[in-house]
């Protein structure tokens, strides 16, 4: 049994060593599609596995920062849906850093990753830290797609409610106003 497992691992290592970046990117895309399909079916554990594989394969292929950021973001989103907010936070931080370093930068992708990071922080009760990220995202929100603006408005309202009556009440009011104007 042990010899069989070792043989399989050696074969897998040889196959990955022989894979070209283009082949690896194709594999990563297939794994990404499998992740999306599993998510649509509500199979989050399967989506988690497929998104993890898609990210690892993209890393092996030395994929462009835009693709790596997307894979990190997608896996973070699945982790958030699974309630694994600490893992989601780390993946959103990676996706945000990757996206901010990419050339050219995409304000829409940076904005969405920043809002998602704030959401993961809120789920952990890290409202202060999350509000700093959310405030940074405010000028980027008009660049988001309509569904992303709707999601962002929901996160802003969540923060506005949390901040009301406290030392950051003015920021909470600002979040509320921005959320009302996001259409």
PDB file of C-alpha atoms in Angstrom:
ATOM      1  CA  UNK A   1       0.000   0.000   0.000  1.00  0.00           C
ATOM      2  CA  UNK A   2       2.791   2.401   0.912  1.00  0.00           C
ATOM      3  CA  UNK A   3       4.658   1.638  -2.326  1.00  0.00           C
ATOM      4  CA  UNK A   4       1.515   2.318  -4.346  1.00  0.00           C
ATOM      5  CA  UNK A   5       1.005   5.711  -2.624  1.00  0.00           C
ATOM      6  CA  UNK A   6       4.642   6.657  -3.118  1.00  0.00           C
ATOM      7  CA  UNK A   7       4.432   5.655  -6.796  1.00  0.00           C
ATOM      8  CA  UNK A   8       1.357   7.828  -7.259  1.00  0.00           C
ATOM      9  CA  UNK A   9       3.068  10.782  -5.592  1.00  0.00           C
ATOM     10  CA  UNK A  10       6.146  10.340  -7.768  1.00  0.00           C
ATOM     11  CA  UNK A  11       4.005  10.119 -10.903  1.00  0.00           C
ATOM     12  CA  UNK A  12       2.112  13.259  -9.907  1.00  0.00           C
ATOM     13  CA  UNK A  13       5.384  15.085  -9.255  1.00  0.00           C
ATOM     14  CA  UNK A  14       6.747  14.038 -12.648  1.00  0.00           C
ATOM     15  CA  UNK A  15       3.557  15.117 -14.412  1.00  0.00           C
ATOM     16  CA  UNK A  16       3.563  18.511 -12.747  1.00  0.00           C
ATOM     17  CA  UNK A  17       7.252  18.972 -13.550  1.00  0.00           C
ATOM     18  CA  UNK A  18       6.521  18.226 -17.206  1.00  0.00           C
ATOM     19  CA  UNK A  19       3.513  20.528 -17.368  1.00  0.00           C
ATOM     20  CA  UNK A  20       3.911  23.736 -19.287  1.00  0.00           C
ATOM     21  CA  UNK A  21       2.601  27.023 -17.927  1.00  0.00           C
ATOM     22  CA  UNK A  22      -0.108  26.976 -20.626  1.00  0.00           C
ATOM     23  CA  UNK A  23      -1.219  23.486 -19.588  1.00  0.00           C
ATOM     24  CA  UNK A  24      -1.211  24.515 -15.945  1.00  0.00           C
ATOM     25  CA  UNK A  25      -3.312  27.590 -16.742  1.00  0.00           C
ATOM     26  CA  UNK A  26      -5.812  25.432 -18.623  1.00  0.00           C
ATOM     27  CA  UNK A  27      -5.978  23.108 -15.630  1.00  0.00           C
ATOM     28  CA  UNK A  28      -6.412  26.077 -13.282  1.00  0.00           C
ATOM     29  CA  UNK A  29      -9.272  27.366 -15.444  1.00  0.00           C
ATOM     30  CA  UNK A  30     -10.957  23.946 -15.362  1.00  0.00           C
ATOM     31  CA  UNK A  31     -10.582  23.820 -11.584  1.00  0.00           C
ATOM     32  CA  UNK A  32     -11.974  27.355 -11.366  1.00  0.00           C
ATOM     33  CA  UNK A  33     -15.012  26.273 -13.416  1.00  0.00           C
ATOM     34  CA  UNK A  34     -15.463  23.249 -11.137  1.00  0.00           C
ATOM     35  CA  UNK A  35     -15.369  25.593  -8.135  1.00  0.00           C
ATOM     36  CA  UNK A  36     -18.041  27.847  -9.627  1.00  0.00           C
ATOM     37  CA  UNK A  37     -20.260  24.889 -10.544  1.00  0.00           C
ATOM     38  CA  UNK A  38     -19.959  23.399  -7.055  1.00  0.00           C
ATOM     39  CA  UNK A  39     -20.785  26.766  -5.491  1.00  0.00           C
ATOM     40  CA  UNK A  40     -23.886  27.104  -7.673  1.00  0.00           C
ATOM     41  CA  UNK A  41     -25.012  23.671  -6.450  1.00  0.00           C
ATOM     42  CA  UNK A  42     -24.400  24.715  -2.827  1.00  0.00           C
ATOM     43  CA  UNK A  43     -21.566  22.203  -2.461  1.00  0.00           C
ATOM     44  CA  UNK A  44     -19.185  24.496  -0.592  1.00  0.00           C
ATOM     45  CA  UNK A  45     -16.714  21.804   0.544  1.00  0.00           C
ATOM     46  CA  UNK A  46     -16.293  20.704  -3.073  1.00  0.00           C
ATOM     47  CA  UNK A  47     -16.015  24.349  -4.173  1.00  0.00           C
ATOM     48  CA  UNK A  48     -13.364  24.933  -1.500  1.00  0.00           C
ATOM     49  CA  UNK A  49     -11.290  22.029  -2.784  1.00  0.00           C
ATOM     50  CA  UNK A  50     -11.606  23.057  -6.438  1.00  0.00           C
ATOM     51  CA  UNK A  51     -10.819  26.728  -5.715  1.00  0.00           C
ATOM     52  CA  UNK A  52      -7.812  25.696  -3.609  1.00  0.00           C
ATOM     53  CA  UNK A  53      -6.543  23.560  -6.490  1.00  0.00           C
ATOM     54  CA  UNK A  54      -7.186  26.373  -8.993  1.00  0.00           C
ATOM     55  CA  UNK A  55      -5.112  28.780  -6.889  1.00  0.00           C
ATOM     56  CA  UNK A  56      -2.241  26.325  -6.353  1.00  0.00           C
ATOM     57  CA  UNK A  57      -2.129  25.445 -10.048  1.00  0.00           C
ATOM     58  CA  UNK A  58      -2.129  29.145 -11.026  1.00  0.00           C
ATOM     59  CA  UNK A  59       0.762  29.708  -8.607  1.00  0.00           C
ATOM     60  CA  UNK A  60       2.671  26.786 -10.187  1.00  0.00           C
ATOM     61  CA  UNK A  61       2.111  28.340 -13.610  1.00  0.00           C
ATOM     62  CA  UNK A  62       3.454  31.709 -12.422  1.00  0.00           C
ATOM     63  CA  UNK A  63       0.181  33.212 -13.595  1.00  0.00           C
ATOM     64  CA  UNK A  64      -0.260  36.937 -14.085  1.00  0.00           C
ATOM     65  CA  UNK A  65      -1.103  38.940 -10.950  1.00  0.00           C
ATOM     66  CA  UNK A  66      -4.660  39.589 -12.182  1.00  0.00           C
ATOM     67  CA  UNK A  67      -5.359  35.848 -12.389  1.00  0.00           C
ATOM     68  CA  UNK A  68      -3.681  35.102  -9.047  1.00  0.00           C
ATOM     69  CA  UNK A  69      -5.684  37.867  -7.405  1.00  0.00           C
ATOM     70  CA  UNK A  70      -8.889  36.427  -8.865  1.00  0.00           C
ATOM     71  CA  UNK A  71      -8.069  32.919  -7.637  1.00  0.00           C
ATOM     72  CA  UNK A  72      -7.196  34.237  -4.139  1.00  0.00           C
ATOM     73  CA  UNK A  73     -10.400  36.288  -4.072  1.00  0.00           C
ATOM     74  CA  UNK A  74     -12.579  33.370  -5.226  1.00  0.00           C
ATOM     75  CA  UNK A  75     -11.181  31.032  -2.595  1.00  0.00           C
ATOM     76  CA  UNK A  76     -11.639  33.748   0.041  1.00  0.00           C
ATOM     77  CA  UNK A  77     -15.258  34.150  -1.001  1.00  0.00           C
ATOM     78  CA  UNK A  78     -15.864  30.408  -0.616  1.00  0.00           C
ATOM     79  CA  UNK A  79     -14.171  30.426   2.796  1.00  0.00           C
ATOM     80  CA  UNK A  80     -16.426  33.342   3.852  1.00  0.00           C
ATOM     81  CA  UNK A  81     -19.511  31.443   2.685  1.00  0.00           C
ATOM     82  CA  UNK A  82     -18.331  28.461   4.727  1.00  0.00           C
ATOM     83  CA  UNK A  83     -17.993  30.705   7.781  1.00  0.00           C
ATOM     84  CA  UNK A  84     -14.198  30.346   7.807  1.00  0.00           C
ATOM     85  CA  UNK A  85     -13.666  34.064   8.231  1.00  0.00           C
ATOM     86  CA  UNK A  86     -10.062  33.967   9.484  1.00  0.00           C
ATOM     87  CA  UNK A  87      -9.034  32.059   6.356  1.00  0.00           C
ATOM     88  CA  UNK A  88     -11.161  34.351   4.195  1.00  0.00           C
ATOM     89  CA  UNK A  89      -9.488  37.392   5.745  1.00  0.00           C
ATOM     90  CA  UNK A  90      -6.023  36.093   4.889  1.00  0.00           C
ATOM     91  CA  UNK A  91      -7.013  35.285   1.310  1.00  0.00           C
ATOM     92  CA  UNK A  92      -8.639  38.710   0.850  1.00  0.00           C
ATOM     93  CA  UNK A  93      -5.475  40.359   2.201  1.00  0.00           C
ATOM     94  CA  UNK A  94      -3.419  38.386  -0.325  1.00  0.00           C
ATOM     95  CA  UNK A  95      -5.811  39.213  -3.171  1.00  0.00           C
ATOM     96  CA  UNK A  96      -5.796  42.895  -2.247  1.00  0.00           C
ATOM     97  CA  UNK A  97      -1.985  43.029  -2.035  1.00  0.00           C
ATOM     98  CA  UNK A  98      -1.651  41.171  -5.343  1.00  0.00           C
ATOM     99  CA  UNK A  99      -4.158  43.493  -7.020  1.00  0.00           C
ATOM    100  CA  UNK A 100      -2.578  46.657  -5.623  1.00  0.00           C
ATOM    101  CA  UNK A 101       0.831  45.576  -6.951  1.00  0.00           C
ATOM    102  CA  UNK A 102      -0.518  44.680 -10.404  1.00  0.00           C
ATOM    103  CA  UNK A 103       0.049  46.965 -13.363  1.00  0.00           C
ATOM    104  CA  UNK A 104      -2.247  48.323 -14.531  1.00  0.00           C
ATOM    105  CA  UNK A 105      -4.279  48.524 -11.332  1.00  0.00           C
ATOM    106  CA  UNK A 106      -8.003  47.933 -11.371  1.00  0.00           C
ATOM    107  CA  UNK A 107      -9.912  50.227  -9.025  1.00  0.00           C
ATOM    108  CA  UNK A 108     -12.980  48.009  -9.360  1.00  0.00           C
ATOM    109  CA  UNK A 109     -11.120  44.865  -8.274  1.00  0.00           C
ATOM    110  CA  UNK A 110      -9.307  46.714  -5.486  1.00  0.00           C
ATOM    111  CA  UNK A 111     -12.620  48.134  -4.266  1.00  0.00           C
ATOM    112  CA  UNK A 112     -14.360  44.752  -4.243  1.00  0.00           C
ATOM    113  CA  UNK A 113     -11.482  43.033  -2.446  1.00  0.00           C
ATOM    114  CA  UNK A 114     -11.369  45.816   0.141  1.00  0.00           C
ATOM    115  CA  UNK A 115     -15.106  45.525   0.816  1.00  0.00           C
ATOM    116  CA  UNK A 116     -14.838  41.733   1.109  1.00  0.00           C
ATOM    117  CA  UNK A 117     -11.949  42.127   3.548  1.00  0.00           C
ATOM    118  CA  UNK A 118     -14.065  44.527   5.628  1.00  0.00           C
ATOM    119  CA  UNK A 119     -16.888  41.977   5.577  1.00  0.00           C
ATOM    120  CA  UNK A 120     -14.621  39.167   6.796  1.00  0.00           C
ATOM    121  CA  UNK A 121     -13.278  41.434   9.548  1.00  0.00           C
ATOM    122  CA  UNK A 122     -16.832  42.356  10.619  1.00  0.00           C
ATOM    123  CA  UNK A 123     -17.716  38.671  10.881  1.00  0.00           C
ATOM    124  CA  UNK A 124     -14.879  38.351  13.395  1.00  0.00           C
ATOM    125  CA  UNK A 125     -15.945  41.418  15.377  1.00  0.00           C
ATOM    126  CA  UNK A 126     -12.989  43.468  14.101  1.00  0.00           C
ATOM    127  CA  UNK A 127     -15.160  46.496  13.363  1.00  0.00           C
ATOM    128  CA  UNK A 128     -12.471  49.149  13.905  1.00  0.00           C
ATOM    129  CA  UNK A 129     -10.009  47.551  11.508  1.00  0.00           C
ATOM    130  CA  UNK A 130     -12.757  46.779   9.021  1.00  0.00           C
ATOM    131  CA  UNK A 131     -14.080  50.335   9.079  1.00  0.00           C
ATOM    132  CA  UNK A 132     -10.618  51.582   8.098  1.00  0.00           C
ATOM    133  CA  UNK A 133     -10.654  49.332   5.026  1.00  0.00           C
ATOM    134  CA  UNK A 134     -14.233  50.231   4.201  1.00  0.00           C
ATOM    135  CA  UNK A 135     -13.408  53.932   4.404  1.00  0.00           C
ATOM    136  CA  UNK A 136     -10.505  53.358   1.989  1.00  0.00           C
ATOM    137  CA  UNK A 137     -12.924  51.688  -0.422  1.00  0.00           C
ATOM    138  CA  UNK A 138     -15.420  54.566  -0.558  1.00  0.00           C
ATOM    139  CA  UNK A 139     -13.915  56.418  -3.558  1.00  0.00           C
ATOM    140  CA  UNK A 140     -13.656  53.120  -5.471  1.00  0.00           C
ATOM    141  CA  UNK A 141     -17.265  51.993  -5.043  1.00  0.00           C
ATOM    142  CA  UNK A 142     -18.677  53.825  -8.102  1.00  0.00           C
ATOM    143  CA  UNK A 143     -16.327  51.700 -10.263  1.00  0.00           C
ATOM    144  CA  UNK A 144     -17.941  48.438  -9.147  1.00  0.00           C
ATOM    145  CA  UNK A 145     -20.438  46.388 -11.104  1.00  0.00           C
ATOM    146  CA  UNK A 146     -24.107  46.760 -10.077  1.00  0.00           C
ATOM    147  CA  UNK A 147     -24.151  43.485  -8.075  1.00  0.00           C
ATOM    148  CA  UNK A 148     -20.911  44.477  -6.328  1.00  0.00           C
ATOM    149  CA  UNK A 149     -22.338  47.921  -5.513  1.00  0.00           C
ATOM    150  CA  UNK A 150     -25.412  46.241  -4.012  1.00  0.00           C
ATOM    151  CA  UNK A 151     -23.213  43.966  -1.893  1.00  0.00           C
ATOM    152  CA  UNK A 152     -21.059  46.933  -0.865  1.00  0.00           C
ATOM    153  CA  UNK A 153     -24.144  48.904   0.154  1.00  0.00           C
ATOM    154  CA  UNK A 154     -25.188  45.998   2.397  1.00  0.00           C
ATOM    155  CA  UNK A 155     -21.748  45.930   4.045  1.00  0.00           C
ATOM    156  CA  UNK A 156     -21.825  49.724   4.485  1.00  0.00           C
ATOM    157  CA  UNK A 157     -25.243  49.494   6.168  1.00  0.00           C
ATOM    158  CA  UNK A 158     -23.970  46.742   8.460  1.00  0.00           C
ATOM    159  CA  UNK A 159     -21.070  48.955   9.515  1.00  0.00           C
ATOM    160  CA  UNK A 160     -23.302  52.040   9.844  1.00  0.00           C
ATOM    161  CA  UNK A 161     -25.551  50.159  12.240  1.00  0.00           C
ATOM    162  CA  UNK A 162     -22.584  48.883  14.252  1.00  0.00           C
ATOM    163  CA  UNK A 163     -20.934  52.315  14.502  1.00  0.00           C
ATOM    164  CA  UNK A 164     -24.025  54.324  15.470  1.00  0.00           C
ATOM    165  CA  UNK A 165     -23.884  55.854  18.919  1.00  0.00           C
ATOM    166  CA  UNK A 166     -20.167  55.164  19.340  1.00  0.00           C
ATOM    167  CA  UNK A 167     -17.006  57.178  18.800  1.00  0.00           C
ATOM    168  CA  UNK A 168     -17.217  56.515  15.047  1.00  0.00           C
ATOM    169  CA  UNK A 169     -20.863  57.544  14.691  1.00  0.00           C
ATOM    170  CA  UNK A 170     -19.988  60.212  12.091  1.00  0.00           C
ATOM    171  CA  UNK A 171     -18.238  57.607   9.958  1.00  0.00           C
ATOM    172  CA  UNK A 172     -21.253  55.344  10.365  1.00  0.00           C
ATOM    173  CA  UNK A 173     -23.495  58.149   9.084  1.00  0.00           C
ATOM    174  CA  UNK A 174     -21.158  58.615   6.114  1.00  0.00           C
ATOM    175  CA  UNK A 175     -21.364  54.877   5.360  1.00  0.00           C
ATOM    176  CA  UNK A 176     -25.160  55.120   5.522  1.00  0.00           C
ATOM    177  CA  UNK A 177     -25.259  58.038   3.061  1.00  0.00           C
ATOM    178  CA  UNK A 178     -22.897  56.311   0.618  1.00  0.00           C
ATOM    179  CA  UNK A 179     -24.933  53.081   0.844  1.00  0.00           C
ATOM    180  CA  UNK A 180     -28.117  54.985   0.017  1.00  0.00           C
ATOM    181  CA  UNK A 181     -26.482  56.528  -3.059  1.00  0.00           C
ATOM    182  CA  UNK A 182     -25.008  53.298  -4.447  1.00  0.00           C
ATOM    183  CA  UNK A 183     -27.297  52.260  -7.275  1.00  0.00           C
TER     184      UNK A 183
END
